[in-house]
PDB file of C-alpha atoms in Angstrom:
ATOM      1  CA  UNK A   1      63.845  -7.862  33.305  1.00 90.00           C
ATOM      2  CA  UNK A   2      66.981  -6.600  34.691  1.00 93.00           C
ATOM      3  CA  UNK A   3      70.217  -5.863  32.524  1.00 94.00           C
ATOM      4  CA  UNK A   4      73.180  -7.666  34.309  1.00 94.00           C
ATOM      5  CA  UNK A   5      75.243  -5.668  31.860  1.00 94.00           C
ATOM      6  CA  UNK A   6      74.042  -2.652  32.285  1.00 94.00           C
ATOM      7  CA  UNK A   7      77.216  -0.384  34.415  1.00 93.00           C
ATOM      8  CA  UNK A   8      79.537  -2.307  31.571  1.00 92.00           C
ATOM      9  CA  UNK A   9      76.974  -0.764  28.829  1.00 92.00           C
ATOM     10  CA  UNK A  10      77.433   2.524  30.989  1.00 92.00           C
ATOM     11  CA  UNK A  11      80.591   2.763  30.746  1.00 90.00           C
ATOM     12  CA  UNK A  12      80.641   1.813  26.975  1.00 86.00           C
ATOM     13  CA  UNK A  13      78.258   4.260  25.298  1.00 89.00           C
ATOM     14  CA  UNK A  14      80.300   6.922  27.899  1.00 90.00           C
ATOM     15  CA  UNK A  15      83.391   5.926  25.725  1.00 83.00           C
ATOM     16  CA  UNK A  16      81.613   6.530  22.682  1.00 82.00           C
ATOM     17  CA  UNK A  17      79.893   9.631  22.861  1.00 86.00           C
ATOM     18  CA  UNK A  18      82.609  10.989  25.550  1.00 88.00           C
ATOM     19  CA  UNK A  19      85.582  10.234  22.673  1.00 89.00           C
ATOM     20  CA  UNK A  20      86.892  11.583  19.735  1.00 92.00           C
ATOM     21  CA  UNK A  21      87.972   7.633  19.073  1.00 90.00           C
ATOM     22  CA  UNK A  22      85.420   6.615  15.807  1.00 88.00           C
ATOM     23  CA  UNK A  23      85.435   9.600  14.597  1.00 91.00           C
ATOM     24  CA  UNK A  24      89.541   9.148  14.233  1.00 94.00           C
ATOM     25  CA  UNK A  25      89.007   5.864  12.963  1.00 94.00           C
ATOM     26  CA  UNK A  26      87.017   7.261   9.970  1.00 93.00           C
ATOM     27  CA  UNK A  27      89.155   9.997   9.241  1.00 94.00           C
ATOM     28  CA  UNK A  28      92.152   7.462   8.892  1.00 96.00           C
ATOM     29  CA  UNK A  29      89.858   5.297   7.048  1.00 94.00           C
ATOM     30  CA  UNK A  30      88.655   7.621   4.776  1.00 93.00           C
ATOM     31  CA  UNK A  31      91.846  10.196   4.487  1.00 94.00           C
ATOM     32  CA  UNK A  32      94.524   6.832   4.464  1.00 94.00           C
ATOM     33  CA  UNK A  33      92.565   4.319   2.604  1.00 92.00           C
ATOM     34  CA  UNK A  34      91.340   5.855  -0.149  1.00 84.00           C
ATOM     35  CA  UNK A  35      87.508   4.007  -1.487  1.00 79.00           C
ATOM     36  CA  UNK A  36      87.892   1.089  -0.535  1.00 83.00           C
ATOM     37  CA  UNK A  37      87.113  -0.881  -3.721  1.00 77.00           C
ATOM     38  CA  UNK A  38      86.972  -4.444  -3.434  1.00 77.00           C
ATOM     39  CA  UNK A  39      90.001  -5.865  -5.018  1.00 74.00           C
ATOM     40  CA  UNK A  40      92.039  -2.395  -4.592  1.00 78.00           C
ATOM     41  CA  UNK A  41      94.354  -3.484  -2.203  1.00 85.00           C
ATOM     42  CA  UNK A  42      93.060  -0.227  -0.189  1.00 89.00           C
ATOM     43  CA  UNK A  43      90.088  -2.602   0.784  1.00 89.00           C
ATOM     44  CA  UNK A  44      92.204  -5.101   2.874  1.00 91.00           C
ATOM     45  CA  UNK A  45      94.862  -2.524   4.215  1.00 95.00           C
ATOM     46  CA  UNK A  46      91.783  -1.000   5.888  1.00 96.00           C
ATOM     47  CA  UNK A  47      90.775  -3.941   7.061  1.00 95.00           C
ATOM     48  CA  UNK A  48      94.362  -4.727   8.585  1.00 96.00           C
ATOM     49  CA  UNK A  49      93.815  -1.355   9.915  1.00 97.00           C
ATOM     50  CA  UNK A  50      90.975  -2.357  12.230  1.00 96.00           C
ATOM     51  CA  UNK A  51      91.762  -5.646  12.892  1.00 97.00           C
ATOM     52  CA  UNK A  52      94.667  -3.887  14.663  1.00 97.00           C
ATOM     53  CA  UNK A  53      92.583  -1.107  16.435  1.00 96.00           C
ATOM     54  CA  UNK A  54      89.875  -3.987  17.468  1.00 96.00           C
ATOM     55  CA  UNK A  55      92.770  -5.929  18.844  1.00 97.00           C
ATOM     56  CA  UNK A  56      93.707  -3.144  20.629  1.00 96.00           C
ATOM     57  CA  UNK A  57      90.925  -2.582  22.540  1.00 91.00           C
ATOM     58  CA  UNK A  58      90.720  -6.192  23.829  1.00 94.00           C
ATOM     59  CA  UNK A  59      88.863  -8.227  21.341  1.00 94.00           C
ATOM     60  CA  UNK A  60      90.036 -11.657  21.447  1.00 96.00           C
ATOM     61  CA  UNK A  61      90.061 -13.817  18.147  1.00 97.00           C
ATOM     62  CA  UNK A  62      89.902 -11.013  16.203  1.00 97.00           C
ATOM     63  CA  UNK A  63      90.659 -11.907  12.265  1.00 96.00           C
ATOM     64  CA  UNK A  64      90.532 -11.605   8.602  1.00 94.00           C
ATOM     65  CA  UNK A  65      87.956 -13.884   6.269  1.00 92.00           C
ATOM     66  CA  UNK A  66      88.933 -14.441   2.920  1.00 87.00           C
ATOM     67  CA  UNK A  67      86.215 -14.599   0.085  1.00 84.00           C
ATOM     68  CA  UNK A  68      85.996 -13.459  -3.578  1.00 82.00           C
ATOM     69  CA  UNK A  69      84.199 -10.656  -4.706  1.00 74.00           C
ATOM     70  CA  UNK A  70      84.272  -8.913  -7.797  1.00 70.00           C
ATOM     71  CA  UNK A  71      87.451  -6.851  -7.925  1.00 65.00           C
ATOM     72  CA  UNK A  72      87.177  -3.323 -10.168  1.00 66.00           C
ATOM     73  CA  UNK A  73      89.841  -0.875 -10.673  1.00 69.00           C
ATOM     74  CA  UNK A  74      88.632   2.577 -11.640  1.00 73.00           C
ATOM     75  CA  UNK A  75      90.095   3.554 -15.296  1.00 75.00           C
ATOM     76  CA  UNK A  76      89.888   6.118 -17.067  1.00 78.00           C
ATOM     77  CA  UNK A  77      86.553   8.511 -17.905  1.00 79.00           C
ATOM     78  CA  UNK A  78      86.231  11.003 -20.425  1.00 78.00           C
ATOM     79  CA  UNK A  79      83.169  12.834 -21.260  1.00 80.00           C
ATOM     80  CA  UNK A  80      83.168  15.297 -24.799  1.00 82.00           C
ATOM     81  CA  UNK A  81      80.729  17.076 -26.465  1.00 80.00           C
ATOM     82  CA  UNK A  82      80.877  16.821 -30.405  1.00 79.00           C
ATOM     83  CA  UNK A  83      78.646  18.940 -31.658  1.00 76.00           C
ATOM     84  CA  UNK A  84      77.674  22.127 -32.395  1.00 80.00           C
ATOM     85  CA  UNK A  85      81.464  22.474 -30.857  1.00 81.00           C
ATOM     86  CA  UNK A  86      83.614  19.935 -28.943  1.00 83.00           C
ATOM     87  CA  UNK A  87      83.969  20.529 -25.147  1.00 85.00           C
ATOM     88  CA  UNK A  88      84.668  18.285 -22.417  1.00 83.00           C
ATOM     89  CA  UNK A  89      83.676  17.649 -19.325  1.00 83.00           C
ATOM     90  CA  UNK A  90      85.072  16.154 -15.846  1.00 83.00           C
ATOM     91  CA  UNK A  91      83.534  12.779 -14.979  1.00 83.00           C
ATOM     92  CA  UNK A  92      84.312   9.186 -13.230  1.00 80.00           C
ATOM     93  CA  UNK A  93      84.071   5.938 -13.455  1.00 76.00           C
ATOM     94  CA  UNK A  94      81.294   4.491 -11.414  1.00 75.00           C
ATOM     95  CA  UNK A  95      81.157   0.922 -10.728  1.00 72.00           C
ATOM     96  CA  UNK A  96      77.993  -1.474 -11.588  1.00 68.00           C
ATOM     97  CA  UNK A  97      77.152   0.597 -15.044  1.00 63.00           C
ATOM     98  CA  UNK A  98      77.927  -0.303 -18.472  1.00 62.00           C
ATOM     99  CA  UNK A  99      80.860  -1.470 -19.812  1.00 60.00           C
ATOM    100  CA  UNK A 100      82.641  -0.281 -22.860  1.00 61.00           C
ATOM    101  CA  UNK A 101      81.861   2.772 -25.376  1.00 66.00           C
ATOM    102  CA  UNK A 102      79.314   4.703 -24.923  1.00 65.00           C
ATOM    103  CA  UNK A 103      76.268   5.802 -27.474  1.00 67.00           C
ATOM    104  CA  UNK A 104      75.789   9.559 -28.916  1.00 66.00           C
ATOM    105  CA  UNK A 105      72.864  10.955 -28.155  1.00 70.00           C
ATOM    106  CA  UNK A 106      71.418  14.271 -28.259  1.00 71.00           C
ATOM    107  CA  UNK A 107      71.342  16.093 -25.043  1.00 70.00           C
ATOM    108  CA  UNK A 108      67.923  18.112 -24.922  1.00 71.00           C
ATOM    109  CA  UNK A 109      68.045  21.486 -23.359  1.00 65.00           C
TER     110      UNK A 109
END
């Protein structure tokens, strides 16, 4: 079976691996848009983002679907040591876990 596409496929993977081009788009994505949370507002500014670079590169009908996902913000973490002395530690928020306070336990050496 012959590829009738195959000089435009050519020319395509030449752009990819021949340009610096995704690898831009990631570092704006990533450096400019924070995480990306769903419901952060960063989510749909990146998505803006590439609907603009997609429509600039030639893609016709490109646009944005709307549908509802859970939305988290991170808050704030906080992670302390009681006992034999108090000390805290950095931490974050990660999404999907448990909600709420947390239980003291012993931490085993």
């Amino acid at each position: 079976m012959v590829n009738p596409y195959s000089d435009l496929d050519k020319r395509i993977l030449g752009e990819v691996y021949g340009s610096t081009e995704t690898m831009d788009n990631l570092v704006v994505l990533c450096d400019d848009y924070n995480s990306r949370w769903p419901g952060s507002g960063d989510d749909r500014k990146a998505c803006e983002y590439m609907a603009g670079k997609l429509e600039g590169y030639g893609l016709e009908d490109v646009h944005m679907e709307s549908l509802t996902l859970p939305g988290w913000n991170r808050g704030f973490s906080r992670l302390a040591g009681i006992s034999p002395k108090e000390k805290g530690s950095p931490c974050i928020s990660l999404p999907h876990r448990a909600p709420g306070e947390g239980e003291v336990a012993p931490v085993v050496p």
